[in-house]
Short mmCIF file of C-alpha atoms in Angstrom, two decimals:
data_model
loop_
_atom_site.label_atom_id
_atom_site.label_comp_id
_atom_site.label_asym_id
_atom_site.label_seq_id
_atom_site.Cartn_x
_atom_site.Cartn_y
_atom_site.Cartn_z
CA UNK R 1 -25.76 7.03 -13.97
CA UNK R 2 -26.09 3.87 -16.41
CA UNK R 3 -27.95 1.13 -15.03
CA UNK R 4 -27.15 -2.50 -16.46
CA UNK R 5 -29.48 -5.53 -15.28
CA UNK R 6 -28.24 -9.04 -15.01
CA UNK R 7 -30.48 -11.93 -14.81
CA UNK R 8 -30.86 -14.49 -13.78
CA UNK R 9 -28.41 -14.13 -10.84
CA UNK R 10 -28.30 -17.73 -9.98
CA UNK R 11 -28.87 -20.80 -12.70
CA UNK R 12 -27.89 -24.61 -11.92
CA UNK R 13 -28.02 -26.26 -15.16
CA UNK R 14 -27.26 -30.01 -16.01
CA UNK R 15 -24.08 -31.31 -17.52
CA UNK R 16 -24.37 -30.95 -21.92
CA UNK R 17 -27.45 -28.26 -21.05
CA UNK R 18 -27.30 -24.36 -22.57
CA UNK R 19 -27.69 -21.70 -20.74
CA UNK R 20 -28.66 -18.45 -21.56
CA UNK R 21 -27.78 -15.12 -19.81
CA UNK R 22 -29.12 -11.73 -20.41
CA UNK R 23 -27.75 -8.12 -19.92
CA UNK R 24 -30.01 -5.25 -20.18
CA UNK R 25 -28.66 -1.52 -20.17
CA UNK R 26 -32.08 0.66 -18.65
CA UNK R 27 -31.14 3.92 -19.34
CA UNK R 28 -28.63 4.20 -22.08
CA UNK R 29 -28.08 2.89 -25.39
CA UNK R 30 -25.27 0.39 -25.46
CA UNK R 31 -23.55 -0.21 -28.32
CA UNK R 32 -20.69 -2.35 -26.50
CA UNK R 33 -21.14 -4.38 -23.71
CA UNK R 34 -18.51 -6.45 -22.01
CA UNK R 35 -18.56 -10.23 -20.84
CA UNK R 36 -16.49 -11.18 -17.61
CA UNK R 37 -15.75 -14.86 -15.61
CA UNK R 38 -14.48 -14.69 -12.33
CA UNK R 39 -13.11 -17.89 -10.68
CA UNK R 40 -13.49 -17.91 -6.48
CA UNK R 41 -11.02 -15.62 -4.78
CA UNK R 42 -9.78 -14.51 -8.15
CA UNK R 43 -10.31 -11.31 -10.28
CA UNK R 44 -12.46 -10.62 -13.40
CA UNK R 45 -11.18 -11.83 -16.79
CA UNK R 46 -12.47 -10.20 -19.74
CA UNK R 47 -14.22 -13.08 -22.11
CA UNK R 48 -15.60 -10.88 -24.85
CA UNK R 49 -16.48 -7.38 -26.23
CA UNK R 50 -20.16 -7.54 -27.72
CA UNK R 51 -20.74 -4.84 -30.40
CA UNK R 52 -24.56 -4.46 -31.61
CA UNK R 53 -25.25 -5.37 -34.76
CA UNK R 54 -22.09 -7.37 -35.50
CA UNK R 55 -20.12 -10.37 -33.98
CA UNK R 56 -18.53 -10.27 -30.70
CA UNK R 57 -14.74 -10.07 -30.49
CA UNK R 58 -13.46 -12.75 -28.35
CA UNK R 59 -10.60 -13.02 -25.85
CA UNK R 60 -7.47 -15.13 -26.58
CA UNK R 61 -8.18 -18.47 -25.16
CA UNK R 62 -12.16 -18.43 -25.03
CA UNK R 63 -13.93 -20.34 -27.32
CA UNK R 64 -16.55 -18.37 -29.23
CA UNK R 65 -19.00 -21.81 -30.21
CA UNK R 66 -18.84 -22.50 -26.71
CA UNK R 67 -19.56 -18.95 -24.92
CA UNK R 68 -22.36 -17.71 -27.97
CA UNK R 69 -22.67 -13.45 -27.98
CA UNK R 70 -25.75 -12.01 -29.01
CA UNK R 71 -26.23 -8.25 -29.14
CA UNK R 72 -29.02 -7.36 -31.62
CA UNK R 73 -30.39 -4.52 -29.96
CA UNK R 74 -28.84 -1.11 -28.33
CA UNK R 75 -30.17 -2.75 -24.89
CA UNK R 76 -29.51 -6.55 -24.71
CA UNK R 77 -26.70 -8.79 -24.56
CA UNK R 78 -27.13 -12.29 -24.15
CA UNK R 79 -24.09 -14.83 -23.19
CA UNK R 80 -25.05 -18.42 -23.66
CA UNK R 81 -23.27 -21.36 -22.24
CA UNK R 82 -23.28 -24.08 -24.57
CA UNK R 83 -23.54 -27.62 -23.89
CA UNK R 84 -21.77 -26.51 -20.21
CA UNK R 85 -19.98 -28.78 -18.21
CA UNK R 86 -18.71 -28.50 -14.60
CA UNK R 87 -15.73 -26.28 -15.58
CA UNK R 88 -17.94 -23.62 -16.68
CA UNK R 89 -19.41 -22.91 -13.22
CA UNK R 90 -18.35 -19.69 -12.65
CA UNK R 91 -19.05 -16.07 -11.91
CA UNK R 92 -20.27 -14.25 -15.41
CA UNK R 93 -20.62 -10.49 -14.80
CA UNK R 94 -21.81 -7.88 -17.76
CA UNK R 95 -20.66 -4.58 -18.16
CA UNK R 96 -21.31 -1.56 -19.99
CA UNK R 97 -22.13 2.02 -19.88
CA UNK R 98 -20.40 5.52 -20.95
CA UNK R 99 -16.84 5.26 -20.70
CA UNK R 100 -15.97 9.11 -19.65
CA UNK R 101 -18.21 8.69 -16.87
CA UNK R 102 -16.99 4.84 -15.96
CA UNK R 103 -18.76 1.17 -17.14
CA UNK R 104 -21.13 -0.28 -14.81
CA UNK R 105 -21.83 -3.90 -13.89
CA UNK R 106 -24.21 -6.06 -13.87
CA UNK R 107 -25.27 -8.21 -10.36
CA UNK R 108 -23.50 -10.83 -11.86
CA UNK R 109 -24.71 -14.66 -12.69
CA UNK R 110 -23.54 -17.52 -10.53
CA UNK R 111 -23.53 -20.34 -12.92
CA UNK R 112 -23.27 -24.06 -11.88
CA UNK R 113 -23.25 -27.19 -13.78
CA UNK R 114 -23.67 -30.02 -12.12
CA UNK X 1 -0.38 -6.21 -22.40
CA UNK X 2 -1.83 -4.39 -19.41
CA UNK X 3 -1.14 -6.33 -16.21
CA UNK X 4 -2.56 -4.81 -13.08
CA UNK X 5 -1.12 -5.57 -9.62
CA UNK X 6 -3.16 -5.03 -6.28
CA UNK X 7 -1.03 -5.14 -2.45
CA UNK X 8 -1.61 -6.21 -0.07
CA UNK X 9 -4.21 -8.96 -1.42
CA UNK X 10 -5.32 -9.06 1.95
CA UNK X 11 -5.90 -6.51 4.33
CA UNK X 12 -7.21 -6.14 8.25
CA UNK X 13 -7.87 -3.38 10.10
CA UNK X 14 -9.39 -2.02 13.38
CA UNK X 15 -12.73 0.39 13.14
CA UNK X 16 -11.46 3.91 13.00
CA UNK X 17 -8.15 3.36 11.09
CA UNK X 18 -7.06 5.00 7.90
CA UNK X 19 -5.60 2.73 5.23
CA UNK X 20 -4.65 3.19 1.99
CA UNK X 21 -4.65 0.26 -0.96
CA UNK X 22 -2.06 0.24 -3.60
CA UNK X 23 -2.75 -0.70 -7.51
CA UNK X 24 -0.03 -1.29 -9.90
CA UNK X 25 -0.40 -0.99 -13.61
CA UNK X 26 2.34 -1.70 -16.50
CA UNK X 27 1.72 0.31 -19.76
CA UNK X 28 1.26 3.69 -18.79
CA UNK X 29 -1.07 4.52 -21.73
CA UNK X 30 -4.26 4.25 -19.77
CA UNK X 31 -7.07 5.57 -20.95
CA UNK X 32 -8.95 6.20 -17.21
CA UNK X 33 -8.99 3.80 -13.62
CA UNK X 34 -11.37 3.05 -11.97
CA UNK X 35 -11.73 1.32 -8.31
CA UNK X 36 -14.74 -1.00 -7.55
CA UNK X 37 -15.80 -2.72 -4.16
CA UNK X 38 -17.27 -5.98 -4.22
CA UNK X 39 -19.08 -8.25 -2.02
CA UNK X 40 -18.91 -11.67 -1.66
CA UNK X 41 -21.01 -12.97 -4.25
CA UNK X 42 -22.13 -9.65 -5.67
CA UNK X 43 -21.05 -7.77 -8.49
CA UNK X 44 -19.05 -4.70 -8.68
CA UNK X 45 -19.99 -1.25 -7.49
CA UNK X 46 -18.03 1.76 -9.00
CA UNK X 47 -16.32 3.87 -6.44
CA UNK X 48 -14.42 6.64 -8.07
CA UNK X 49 -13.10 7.15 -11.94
CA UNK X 50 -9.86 9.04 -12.59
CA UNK X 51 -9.89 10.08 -16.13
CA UNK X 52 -6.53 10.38 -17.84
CA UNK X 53 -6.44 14.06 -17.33
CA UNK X 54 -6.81 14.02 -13.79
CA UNK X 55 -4.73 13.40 -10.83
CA UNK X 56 -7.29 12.54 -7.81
CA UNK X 57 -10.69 12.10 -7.41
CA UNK X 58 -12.87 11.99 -3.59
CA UNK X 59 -15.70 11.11 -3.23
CA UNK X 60 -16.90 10.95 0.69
CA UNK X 61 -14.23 9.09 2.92
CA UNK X 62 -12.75 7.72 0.09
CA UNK X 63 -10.05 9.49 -2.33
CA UNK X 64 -8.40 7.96 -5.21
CA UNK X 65 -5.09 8.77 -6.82
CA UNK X 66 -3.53 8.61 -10.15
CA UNK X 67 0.35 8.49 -11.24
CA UNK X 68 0.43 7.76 -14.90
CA UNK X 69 4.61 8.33 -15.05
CA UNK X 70 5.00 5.85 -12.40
CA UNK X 71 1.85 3.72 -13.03
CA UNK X 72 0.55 3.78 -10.01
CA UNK X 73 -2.75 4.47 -8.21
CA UNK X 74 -4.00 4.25 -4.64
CA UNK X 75 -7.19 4.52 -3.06
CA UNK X 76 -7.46 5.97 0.56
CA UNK X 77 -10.12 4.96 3.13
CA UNK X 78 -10.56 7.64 6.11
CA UNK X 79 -12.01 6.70 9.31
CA UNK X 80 -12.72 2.75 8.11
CA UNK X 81 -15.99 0.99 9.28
CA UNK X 82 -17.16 -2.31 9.64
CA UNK X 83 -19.08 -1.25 6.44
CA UNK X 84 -16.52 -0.98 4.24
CA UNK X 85 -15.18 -4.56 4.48
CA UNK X 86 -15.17 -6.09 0.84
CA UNK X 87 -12.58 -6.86 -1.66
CA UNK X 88 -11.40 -3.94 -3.94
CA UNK X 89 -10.44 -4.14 -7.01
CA UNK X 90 -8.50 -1.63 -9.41
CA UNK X 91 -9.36 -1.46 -13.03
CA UNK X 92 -7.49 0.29 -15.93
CA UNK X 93 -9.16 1.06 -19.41
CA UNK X 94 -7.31 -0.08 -22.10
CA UNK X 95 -5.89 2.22 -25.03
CA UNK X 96 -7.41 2.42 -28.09
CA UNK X 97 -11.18 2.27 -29.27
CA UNK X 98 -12.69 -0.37 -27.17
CA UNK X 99 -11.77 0.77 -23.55
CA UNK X 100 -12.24 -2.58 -22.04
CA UNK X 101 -10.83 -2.90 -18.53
CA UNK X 102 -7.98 -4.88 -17.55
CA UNK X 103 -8.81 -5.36 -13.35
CA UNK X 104 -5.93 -6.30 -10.37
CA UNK X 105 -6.39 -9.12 -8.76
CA UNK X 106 -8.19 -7.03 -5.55
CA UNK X 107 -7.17 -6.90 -1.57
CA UNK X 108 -10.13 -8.00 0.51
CA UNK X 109 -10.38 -5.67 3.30
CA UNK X 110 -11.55 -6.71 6.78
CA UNK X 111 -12.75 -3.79 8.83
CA UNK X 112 -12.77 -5.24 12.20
CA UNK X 113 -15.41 -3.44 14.71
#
């Protein structure tokens, strides 16, 4: 089945600092990826749809300056955090994959800004 | 919009036990669902798929069902284990061309040996 790596999987960044996430699909091409927060004891919110080659489409309510979608290649996403601040530390989880078989996730990145 | 409901949120069971969790879904147009476990601090790990077209899947002690008329699914756990304590979470694609997944809120399962 697809495989999508997540890394890191653990970042603590400073306060006005970027951070940079990556999402790698191993074994199949990915034109769309997915970008998900999760808040403790909560579920996954969908942030963004990347599309390769052309500009993310962005959730109402997230800020697309702030949360910067890359996708310039069939296997990489990035998601960077931009100038992050404590209310960013979250959960950010990728996902991707072949939809009549089911997306996979990534690990997941446990972001803090302290 | 999709909204996805998950009950109980919280579940606890003795070893041995079947149980069966309960997802919710509003628009009826689903593409597929899907049910995930997660650990604590993990990601997700797909359990089954239902594809629009189908009613049930199984896979091992673990069968899934789908009601699209009365937007409803439910997973079944035979013979729970210690093992299978984690939260689950139910996830329905969205119509139309981008499929993304609208999840429940999950019920964290305590399997209790």
């Amino acid at each position: 089945g697809a495989v999508v790596s997540q890394h890191p999987s653990r970042v603590i960044c400073k306060s006005g600092t970027s951070v940079k996430i990556e999402c790698r699909s191993l074994d199949f091409q990915a034109t769309t990826m997915f970008w998900y927060r999760q808040f403790p004891k909560q579920s996954l919110m969908l942030m963004a749809t990347s599309n390769e080659g052309s500009k993310a489409t962005y959730e109402q309510g997230v800020e697309k300056d702030k949360f910067l979608i890359n996708h310039a290649s069939l296997t990489l996403s990035t998601l960077t955090v931009t100038s992050a601040h404590p209310e960013d530390s979250s959960f950010y989880i990728c996902s991707g994959g072949e939809l009549d078989y089911g997306y996979t996730f990534g690990s997941g990145t446990r972001l803090t800004v302290v | 919009k999709q909204e996805v409901t998950q009950i109980p949120a919280a579940l606890s069971v003795p070893e041995g036990e079947n149980l069966v969790l309960n997802c919710s879904f509003t628009d009826s147009a689903i593409y597929n669902l899907q049910w995930f476990r997660q650990d604590p601090g993990k990601g997700l790990t797909s359990l089954l798929l239902i594809q629009s077209s189908q009613r049930e899947q199984t896979s091992g002690r673990l069968n899934a069902s789908l009601d699209k008329s009365s937007g409803r699914s439910t997973l079944y756990i035979a013979a729970s284990q210690p093992g299978d304590s984690a939260t689950y979470l139910c996830a329905a694609y969205r119509s139309g061309s981008a499929r993304q997944l609208t999840f429940g809120s999950g019920t964290q399962l305590t399997v209790l040996p």
